[in-house]
Tab-separated table of C-alpha atoms and ligand atoms in Angstrom:
chain	number	residue	atom	x	y	z
A	1151	UNK	CA	-18.527	21.386	-11.744
A	1152	UNK	CA	-20.773	20.125	-8.965
A	1153	UNK	CA	-19.188	20.707	-5.556
A	1154	UNK	CA	-19.579	17.980	-2.936
A	1155	UNK	CA	-18.094	17.349	0.501
A	1156	UNK	CA	-17.043	14.090	2.143
A	1157	UNK	CA	-18.947	13.318	5.326
A	1158	UNK	CA	-18.429	10.211	7.436
A	1159	UNK	CA	-21.889	10.092	8.980
A	1160	UNK	CA	-23.737	11.006	12.148
A	1161	UNK	CA	-21.675	10.106	15.213
A	1162	UNK	CA	-18.712	9.254	13.003
A	1163	UNK	CA	-17.580	12.729	11.967
A	1164	UNK	CA	-16.697	15.859	13.925
A	1165	UNK	CA	-18.123	17.898	11.048
A	1166	UNK	CA	-21.857	18.619	11.144
A	1167	UNK	CA	-24.124	18.793	8.123
A	1168	UNK	CA	-25.405	22.249	9.119
A	1169	UNK	CA	-21.809	23.512	9.108
A	1170	UNK	CA	-21.128	22.025	5.684
A	1171	UNK	CA	-24.222	23.941	4.610
A	1172	UNK	CA	-22.362	27.229	5.315
A	1173	UNK	CA	-19.745	26.500	2.662
A	1174	UNK	CA	-20.758	28.246	-0.557
A	1175	UNK	CA	-21.772	26.078	-3.467
A	1176	UNK	CA	-21.771	22.640	-1.810
A	1177	UNK	CA	-24.712	20.672	-3.178
A	1178	UNK	CA	-24.180	17.150	-1.903
A	1179	UNK	CA	-22.378	14.923	0.544
A	1180	UNK	CA	-19.977	12.151	-0.377
A	1181	UNK	CA	-20.836	9.282	1.916
A	1182	UNK	CA	-20.653	5.570	2.655
A	1183	UNK	CA	-22.009	2.964	5.029
A	1184	UNK	CA	-18.729	2.672	6.882
A	1185	UNK	CA	-19.878	-0.091	9.194
A	1186	UNK	CA	-20.705	-2.572	6.430
A	1187	UNK	CA	-17.700	-4.859	5.853
A	1188	UNK	CA	-16.269	-5.088	2.333
A	1189	UNK	CA	-18.066	-7.770	0.337
A	1190	UNK	CA	-21.480	-7.438	1.993
A	1191	UNK	CA	-24.615	-6.060	0.360
A	1192	UNK	CA	-25.589	-2.561	1.514
A	1193	UNK	CA	-29.109	-2.720	2.959
A	1194	UNK	CA	-31.699	-0.428	1.402
A	1195	UNK	CA	-32.992	0.831	4.774
A	1196	UNK	CA	-29.561	2.073	5.814
A	1197	UNK	CA	-29.091	3.795	2.474
A	1198	UNK	CA	-32.470	5.475	2.886
A	1199	UNK	CA	-31.533	6.619	6.391
A	1200	UNK	CA	-28.500	8.550	5.080
A	1201	UNK	CA	-30.616	9.931	2.261
A	1202	UNK	CA	-33.150	11.380	4.715
A	1203	UNK	CA	-30.405	12.949	6.855
A	1204	UNK	CA	-28.940	14.589	3.742
A	1205	UNK	CA	-32.403	15.630	2.491
A	1206	UNK	CA	-33.092	17.498	5.706
A	1207	UNK	CA	-30.169	19.793	4.857
A	1208	UNK	CA	-30.947	20.038	1.168
A	1209	UNK	CA	-27.989	17.875	0.131
A	1210	UNK	CA	-28.038	15.103	-2.460
A	1211	UNK	CA	-26.294	11.750	-2.021
A	1212	UNK	CA	-25.247	11.298	-5.665
A	1213	UNK	CA	-21.680	10.227	-4.846
A	1214	UNK	CA	-20.656	7.265	-2.702
A	1215	UNK	CA	-17.069	6.896	-1.494
A	1216	UNK	CA	-16.521	4.099	-1.348
A	1217	UNK	CA	-17.992	0.671	-1.877
A	1218	UNK	CA	-14.898	-1.309	-0.971
A	1219	UNK	CA	-13.869	-4.345	-2.980
A	1220	UNK	CA	-13.392	-7.563	-1.022
A	1221	UNK	CA	-9.796	-8.791	-0.919
A	1222	UNK	CA	-10.828	-12.164	-2.455
A	1223	UNK	CA	-11.857	-10.295	-5.626
A	1224	UNK	CA	-8.450	-8.641	-5.882
A	1225	UNK	CA	-6.765	-11.972	-5.166
A	1226	UNK	CA	-8.906	-13.760	-7.762
A	1227	UNK	CA	-10.046	-16.465	-5.311
A	1228	UNK	CA	-13.035	-18.724	-6.181
A	1229	UNK	CA	-15.041	-17.031	-3.407
A	1230	UNK	CA	-14.904	-13.780	-5.384
A	1231	UNK	CA	-18.123	-14.586	-7.272
A	1232	UNK	CA	-20.163	-14.411	-4.102
A	1233	UNK	CA	-18.712	-10.991	-3.231
A	1234	UNK	CA	-19.189	-9.739	-6.789
A	1235	UNK	CA	-22.866	-10.755	-6.622
A	1236	UNK	CA	-23.204	-8.729	-3.429
A	1237	UNK	CA	-21.455	-5.799	-5.113
A	1238	UNK	CA	-23.979	-5.919	-7.963
A	1239	UNK	CA	-26.883	-5.891	-5.498
A	1240	UNK	CA	-25.316	-2.908	-3.733
A	1241	UNK	CA	-25.104	-1.071	-7.073
A	1242	UNK	CA	-28.815	-1.717	-7.627
A	1243	UNK	CA	-29.742	-0.632	-4.110
A	1244	UNK	CA	-27.735	2.566	-4.461
A	1245	UNK	CA	-29.256	3.316	-7.864
A	1246	UNK	CA	-32.730	2.911	-6.349
A	1247	UNK	CA	-31.847	5.733	-3.921
A	1248	UNK	CA	-30.677	7.978	-6.772
A	1249	UNK	CA	-26.898	7.484	-6.497
A	1250	UNK	CA	-25.003	8.409	-9.681
A	1251	UNK	CA	-21.325	7.690	-8.934
A	1252	UNK	CA	-19.592	4.932	-6.976
A	1253	UNK	CA	-15.972	5.516	-6.030
A	1254	UNK	CA	-13.832	2.475	-5.122
A	1255	UNK	CA	-10.218	1.370	-5.305
A	1256	UNK	CA	-8.303	-1.747	-6.227
A	1257	UNK	CA	-5.272	-1.366	-3.946
A	1258	UNK	CA	-4.130	-4.682	-2.445
A	1259	UNK	CA	-4.376	-5.044	1.332
A	1260	UNK	CA	-4.789	-1.400	2.308
A	1261	UNK	CA	-5.895	1.992	1.151
A	1262	UNK	CA	-3.789	5.191	1.222
A	1263	UNK	CA	-0.665	5.148	3.356
A	1264	UNK	CA	1.080	7.885	5.340
A	1265	UNK	CA	3.823	7.673	7.957
A	1266	UNK	CA	2.583	10.598	10.075
A	1267	UNK	CA	-0.899	12.005	10.482
A	1268	UNK	CA	-0.156	15.282	12.270
A	1269	UNK	CA	3.186	16.610	11.069
A	1270	UNK	CA	3.749	20.246	11.836
A	1271	UNK	CA	3.989	22.667	8.937
A	1272	UNK	CA	5.904	25.962	9.082
A	1273	UNK	CA	2.721	27.930	9.774
A	1274	UNK	CA	2.017	25.888	12.924
A	1275	UNK	CA	-0.815	23.822	11.429
A	1276	UNK	CA	-0.435	20.061	10.978
A	1277	UNK	CA	-0.960	17.774	8.002
A	1278	UNK	CA	-0.433	14.225	6.805
A	1279	UNK	CA	3.082	13.247	5.791
A	1280	UNK	CA	4.728	10.394	3.891
A	1281	UNK	CA	8.354	9.504	4.529
A	1282	UNK	CA	9.456	7.417	1.591
A	1283	UNK	CA	12.542	5.819	3.149
A	1284	UNK	CA	10.592	4.826	6.239
A	1285	UNK	CA	8.117	2.822	4.160
A	1286	UNK	CA	10.869	1.386	1.949
A	1287	UNK	CA	12.816	0.168	4.952
A	1288	UNK	CA	9.848	-1.262	6.759
A	1289	UNK	CA	9.167	-4.973	6.738
A	1290	UNK	CA	5.383	-5.158	6.846
A	1291	UNK	CA	5.538	-8.563	8.489
A	1292	UNK	CA	7.408	-7.103	11.440
A	1293	UNK	CA	4.233	-5.162	11.979
A	1294	UNK	CA	2.389	-8.401	12.511
A	1295	UNK	CA	4.545	-9.107	15.539
A	1296	UNK	CA	4.038	-5.571	16.815
A	1297	UNK	CA	0.328	-6.033	16.479
A	1298	UNK	CA	0.559	-9.342	18.292
A	1299	UNK	CA	2.068	-7.516	21.265
A	1300	UNK	CA	-0.075	-4.431	21.046
A	1301	UNK	CA	-3.657	-4.657	19.945
A	1302	UNK	CA	-3.923	-0.844	19.836
A	1303	UNK	CA	-1.236	-0.493	17.187
A	1304	UNK	CA	-2.467	1.291	14.057
A	1305	UNK	CA	-1.020	2.447	10.754
A	1306	UNK	CA	-2.552	5.471	9.019
A	1307	UNK	CA	-5.006	4.329	6.391
A	1308	UNK	CA	-5.029	0.684	7.443
A	1309	UNK	CA	-8.250	-0.860	8.600
A	1310	UNK	CA	-7.600	-2.497	12.006
A	1311	UNK	CA	-9.214	-5.804	11.053
A	1312	UNK	CA	-7.045	-6.038	7.941
A	1313	UNK	CA	-3.936	-5.526	10.053
A	1314	UNK	CA	-4.859	-8.571	12.092
A	1315	UNK	CA	-4.898	-10.831	9.036
A	1316	UNK	CA	-1.871	-9.178	7.486
A	1317	UNK	CA	0.434	-12.191	7.453
A	1318	UNK	CA	-2.211	-14.320	5.761
A	1319	UNK	CA	-2.910	-11.611	3.193
A	1320	UNK	CA	0.758	-11.134	2.394
A	1321	UNK	CA	1.128	-14.909	1.947
A	1322	UNK	CA	-1.764	-14.915	-0.481
A	1323	UNK	CA	-0.486	-11.907	-2.415
A	1324	UNK	CA	2.943	-13.511	-2.798
A	1325	UNK	CA	1.360	-15.515	-5.657
A	1326	UNK	CA	-0.287	-12.522	-7.328
A	1327	UNK	CA	1.753	-10.757	-9.998
A	1328	UNK	CA	0.946	-7.334	-11.397
A	1329	UNK	CA	-0.535	-9.030	-14.487
A	1330	UNK	CA	-2.703	-11.263	-12.278
A	1331	UNK	CA	-4.020	-8.175	-10.526
A	1332	UNK	CA	-4.896	-6.621	-13.902
A	1333	UNK	CA	-6.736	-9.845	-14.818
A	1334	UNK	CA	-8.619	-9.834	-11.526
A	1335	UNK	CA	-9.610	-6.219	-12.027
A	1336	UNK	CA	-10.854	-7.012	-15.538
A	1337	UNK	CA	-12.880	-9.966	-14.247
A	1338	UNK	CA	-14.512	-7.691	-11.663
A	1339	UNK	CA	-15.229	-4.920	-14.180
A	1340	UNK	CA	-16.688	-7.282	-16.767
A	1341	UNK	CA	-19.312	-8.261	-14.242
A	1342	UNK	CA	-20.112	-4.999	-12.487
A	1343	UNK	CA	-19.889	-2.443	-15.308
A	1344	UNK	CA	-22.938	-3.786	-17.243
A	1345	UNK	CA	-24.981	-3.615	-14.013
A	1346	UNK	CA	-23.758	-0.070	-13.373
A	1347	UNK	CA	-24.622	0.903	-16.945
A	1348	UNK	CA	-28.144	-0.553	-16.691
A	1349	UNK	CA	-28.631	1.409	-13.464
A	1350	UNK	CA	-27.259	4.699	-14.804
A	1351	UNK	CA	-24.343	4.626	-12.376
A	1352	UNK	CA	-20.751	5.546	-13.145
A	1353	UNK	CA	-18.123	3.422	-11.444
A	1354	UNK	CA	-15.117	5.623	-10.613
A	1355	UNK	CA	-11.876	3.945	-9.571
A	1356	UNK	CA	-9.570	5.881	-7.252
A	1357	UNK	CA	-5.848	5.917	-8.105
A	1358	UNK	CA	-3.353	4.183	-5.850
A	1359	UNK	CA	-1.946	6.362	-3.098
A	1360	UNK	CA	1.001	6.728	-3.160
A	1361	UNK	CA	1.276	5.933	-6.875
A	1362	UNK	CA	3.983	3.263	-6.680
A	1363	UNK	CA	4.218	-0.292	-5.330
A	1364	UNK	CA	4.787	-0.503	-1.587
A	1365	UNK	CA	5.839	-3.518	0.497
A	1366	UNK	CA	6.282	-5.501	-2.716
A	1367	UNK	CA	2.547	-5.422	-3.449
A	1368	UNK	CA	1.506	-4.590	-7.004
A	1369	UNK	CA	-0.157	-1.249	-7.744
A	1370	UNK	CA	-2.053	-0.510	-10.961
A	1371	UNK	CA	-3.599	2.974	-11.100
A	1372	UNK	CA	-0.400	4.985	-10.887
A	1373	UNK	CA	0.242	6.709	-14.232
A	1374	UNK	CA	-1.339	7.976	-17.443
A	1375	UNK	CA	-0.367	4.815	-19.335
A	1376	UNK	CA	-1.929	2.588	-16.695
A	1377	UNK	CA	-5.096	4.698	-16.599
A	1378	UNK	CA	-5.349	4.323	-20.375
A	1379	UNK	CA	-4.965	0.558	-20.022
A	1380	UNK	CA	-7.576	0.502	-17.243
A	1381	UNK	CA	-10.194	2.356	-19.299
A	1382	UNK	CA	-9.726	-0.078	-22.163
A	1383	UNK	CA	-10.210	-3.145	-19.952
A	1384	UNK	CA	-13.915	-2.472	-20.296
A	1385	UNK	CA	-14.356	0.366	-22.706
A	1386	UNK	CA	-17.671	1.674	-21.491
A	1387	UNK	CA	-18.617	5.159	-20.199
A	1388	UNK	CA	-19.817	3.513	-16.971
A	1389	UNK	CA	-16.211	2.500	-16.319
A	1390	UNK	CA	-14.614	5.733	-15.132
A	1391	UNK	CA	-12.202	7.433	-12.784
A	1392	UNK	CA	-12.092	9.305	-9.526
A	1393	UNK	CA	-9.255	11.531	-10.666
A	1394	UNK	CA	-7.352	12.354	-7.481
A	1395	UNK	CA	-4.750	15.080	-7.986
A	1396	UNK	CA	-3.178	14.394	-4.604
A	1397	UNK	CA	-2.650	10.675	-5.145
A	1398	UNK	CA	-1.239	10.958	-8.657
A	1399	UNK	CA	0.591	14.191	-7.768
A	1400	UNK	CA	2.919	12.409	-5.329
A	1401	UNK	CA	4.832	11.363	-8.437
A	1402	UNK	CA	5.945	14.582	-10.170
A	1403	UNK	CA	6.202	12.667	-13.484
A	1404	UNK	CA	2.398	12.542	-13.584
A	1405	UNK	CA	1.212	15.543	-15.584
A	1406	UNK	CA	-2.284	15.859	-14.171
A	1407	UNK	CA	-3.702	18.577	-16.468
A	1408	UNK	CA	-2.616	16.391	-19.394
A	1409	UNK	CA	-4.284	13.328	-17.828
A	1410	UNK	CA	-7.518	15.317	-17.325
A	1411	UNK	CA	-7.513	16.514	-20.933
A	1412	UNK	CA	-6.991	13.014	-22.285
A	1413	UNK	CA	-9.626	11.251	-20.158
A	1414	UNK	CA	-12.111	14.066	-19.417
A	1415	UNK	CA	-15.137	12.151	-20.680
A	1416	UNK	CA	-14.337	9.282	-18.298
A	1417	UNK	CA	-13.987	11.361	-15.110
A	1418	UNK	CA	-17.313	11.517	-13.262
A	1419	UNK	CA	-15.651	12.495	-9.981
A	1420	UNK	CA	-12.604	14.625	-9.138
A	1421	UNK	CA	-10.651	14.939	-5.901
A	1422	UNK	CA	-8.649	18.141	-5.972
A	1423	UNK	CA	-5.893	18.788	-3.454
A	1424	UNK	CA	-2.314	19.898	-3.240
A	1425	UNK	CA	0.817	18.431	-1.676
A	1426	UNK	CA	4.472	19.270	-1.576
A	1427	UNK	CA	6.896	16.688	-2.885
A	1428	UNK	CA	10.484	16.898	-1.615
A	1429	UNK	CA	13.557	15.863	-3.570
A	1430	UNK	CA	13.956	12.636	-1.592
A	1431	UNK	CA	10.407	11.570	-2.505
A	1432	UNK	CA	8.802	12.443	0.852
A	1433	UNK	CA	5.630	14.488	0.635
A	1434	UNK	CA	3.367	16.537	2.878
A	1435	UNK	CA	-0.208	17.618	2.300
A	1436	UNK	CA	-0.446	21.414	2.104
A	1437	UNK	CA	-3.244	23.925	1.653
A	1438	UNK	CA	-5.019	23.718	-1.702
A	1439	UNK	CA	-3.290	26.876	-2.934
A	1440	UNK	CA	-1.001	26.164	-5.914
A	1441	UNK	CA	1.927	28.154	-4.487
A	1442	UNK	CA	1.974	26.102	-1.283
A	1443	UNK	CA	2.718	22.765	-2.937
A	1444	UNK	CA	3.976	21.093	-6.079
A	1445	UNK	CA	0.628	20.188	-7.647
A	1446	UNK	CA	-0.473	22.563	-10.394
A	1447	UNK	CA	-3.949	23.249	-8.957
A	1448	UNK	CA	-4.691	26.286	-11.186
A	1449	UNK	CA	-3.951	24.381	-14.368
A	1450	UNK	CA	-5.826	21.352	-13.080
A	1451	UNK	CA	-8.996	23.416	-12.593
A	1452	UNK	CA	-8.349	25.082	-15.960
A	1453	UNK	CA	-8.056	21.655	-17.626
A	1454	UNK	CA	-11.426	20.641	-16.169
A	1455	UNK	CA	-12.975	23.911	-17.243
A	1456	UNK	CA	-11.644	23.708	-20.778
A	1457	UNK	CA	-12.814	20.098	-21.046
A	1458	UNK	CA	-16.390	21.196	-20.297
A	1459	UNK	CA	-16.344	19.201	-17.030
A	1460	UNK	CA	-19.793	18.771	-15.454
A	1461	UNK	CA	-18.894	16.057	-12.941
A	1462	UNK	CA	-18.613	16.089	-9.164
A	1463	UNK	CA	-15.645	17.639	-7.346
A	1464	UNK	CA	-14.594	17.518	-3.755
A	1465	UNK	CA	-11.748	19.184	-1.952
A	1466	UNK	CA	-9.547	16.475	-0.565
A	1467	UNK	CA	-7.420	16.183	2.549
A	1468	UNK	CA	-6.849	19.461	4.311
A	1469	UNK	CA	-4.470	20.581	7.021
A	1470	UNK	CA	-5.650	20.686	10.620
A	1471	UNK	CA	-5.981	24.367	11.438
A	1472	UNK	CA	-7.440	26.684	14.079
A	1473	UNK	CA	-7.121	23.938	16.727
A	1474	UNK	CA	-9.755	21.814	15.053
A	1475	UNK	CA	-10.074	18.286	16.455
A	1476	UNK	CA	-11.011	16.106	13.517
A	1477	UNK	CA	-10.269	13.000	11.503
A	1478	UNK	CA	-6.817	13.226	9.923
A	1479	UNK	CA	-7.169	15.223	6.700
A	1480	UNK	CA	-10.919	15.623	7.054
A	1481	UNK	CA	-11.520	18.754	9.104
A	1482	UNK	CA	-14.075	21.365	8.173
A	1483	UNK	CA	-11.927	24.495	8.032
A	1484	UNK	CA	-9.141	23.751	5.608
A	1485	UNK	CA	-11.389	21.840	3.241
A	1486	UNK	CA	-13.791	24.802	3.271
A	1487	UNK	CA	-10.880	27.105	2.417
A	1488	UNK	CA	-9.948	24.652	-0.331
A	1489	UNK	CA	-13.437	24.881	-1.796
A	1490	UNK	CA	-13.312	28.661	-1.875
A	1491	UNK	CA	-9.979	28.506	-3.667
A	1492	UNK	CA	-11.360	26.063	-6.250
A	1493	UNK	CA	-14.444	28.241	-6.768
A	1494	UNK	CA	-12.197	31.290	-7.118
A	1495	UNK	CA	-10.283	29.718	-9.975
A	1496	UNK	CA	-13.394	28.229	-11.571
A	1497	UNK	CA	-15.496	31.394	-11.374
A	1498	UNK	CA	-12.739	33.534	-12.817
A	1499	UNK	CA	-12.495	31.104	-15.744
A	1500	UNK	CA	-16.260	31.158	-16.253
A	1501	UNK	CA	-16.399	34.940	-15.980
A	1502	UNK	CA	-13.368	35.327	-18.210
A	1503	UNK	CA	-15.288	33.414	-20.854
A	1504	UNK	CA	-18.449	35.414	-20.241
A	1505	UNK	CA	-16.464	38.572	-20.713
A	1506	UNK	CA	-14.950	37.195	-23.891
A	1507	UNK	CA	-18.434	36.267	-25.105
A	1508	UNK	CA	-19.765	39.724	-24.336
A	1509	UNK	CA	-16.794	41.322	-26.089
A	1510	UNK	CA	-17.489	38.998	-29.031
A	1511	UNK	CA	-21.131	39.963	-29.084
A	1512	UNK	CA	-20.209	43.649	-28.812
A	1513	UNK	CA	-17.907	43.145	-31.785
A	1514	UNK	CA	-20.720	41.436	-33.687
A	1515	UNK	CA	-23.101	44.328	-32.911
A	1516	UNK	CA	-20.506	46.821	-34.081
A	1517	UNK	CA	-20.134	44.857	-37.313
A	1518	UNK	CA	-23.919	44.759	-37.780
A	1519	UNK	CA	-24.095	48.449	-36.914
A	1520	UNK	CA	-21.416	49.220	-39.455
A	1521	UNK	CA	-23.269	47.144	-42.008
A	1522	UNK	CA	-26.360	49.205	-41.229
A	1523	UNK	CA	-28.272	46.184	-39.875
A	1524	UNK	CA	-28.958	47.931	-36.543
B	225	DNO	C1	-8.425	9.124	1.089
B	225	DNO	C2	-9.404	8.744	0.096
B	225	DNO	C3	-9.340	7.275	-0.207
B	225	DNO	C4	-10.506	6.869	-1.084
B	225	DNO	C5	-10.502	5.405	-1.430
B	225	DNO	C6	-11.570	5.111	-2.434
B	225	DNO	O1	-8.654	10.024	1.817
B	225	DNO	O2	-9.308	9.510	-1.034
B	225	DNO	O3	-9.383	6.578	0.993
B	225	DNO	O4	-11.690	7.141	-0.410
B	225	DNO	O5	-9.291	5.009	-1.928
B	225	DNO	O6	-11.841	3.758	-2.441
């Protein structure tokens, strides 16, 4: 596996590239041009600027997370073609800079959702938390009024400018069924996947987080069956997954090692993290260690190893520890600990196999010796 680390860019991240450099085995940064609005072409000069910053620290920029999909594409509006054309140009521009994987998602209206960003854990650290009932009982349109009265109001994971047009977006989505969303995703893939293939880029969709519909909006990438359906929409190796153990793991019915084994050849990029799911469906993000949460991290890494995985991996959200002031979920310390845990499991699997191989070759030599060959 190729270890990479998400970095939000100079002036945009409390974590410095020279500090990432201290984490063993990290070879590249996972990046994006965060100031370019969804739907616009990413300019070559800005891509090159990030590449030179990464180069100076000996990091590659193979993985982009993410090139966001304009809402009109998800809604299937006539204007989508313009945004899809821009998306294709962005793919070409990224390929010209050597990018290999583009992560994106197809979640309507907003990205991942949590109800608390800094909930205290028993050990005194804090982490992101999702209270299921709170989201279920929330009328998203009431938020619109709140926003009207308070321009500083934010919801974790929601882009501020999307919040402002929330009522309009919800109105538009009221006509979009789950099947329409599948059709709109297919339309998008049919156009961008050939361009990605020609440019030697793997498109890697991120699962929906949490993996169930919220606020009555449809959600697609939530289970093994739906992932299977997704991969068949355009059955091409350039159409792949960002397999996120934390997103899918919020639903304990998702058997992630099984999902990895079934789709291994279509996973160019893995997010590995743990969380603890409570009986009422709430969940909190814990350390990466298997024992601390309900996601089977050891068997997940084992499934990648046994599948001969050579793709990119990043630790995902961490806790906020040692008084670090950072973006929610994206501090240096806990993600660095996460990496060491993932390497620990991986290296012991690799060495276990090496040992087995050397025992095998010892056995072979003994056989040859016995046969008088040596
Ligand atoms: C959360 C991330 C997601 C991811 C997007 C990809 O921390 O994993 O926001 O970047 O869904 O488009």
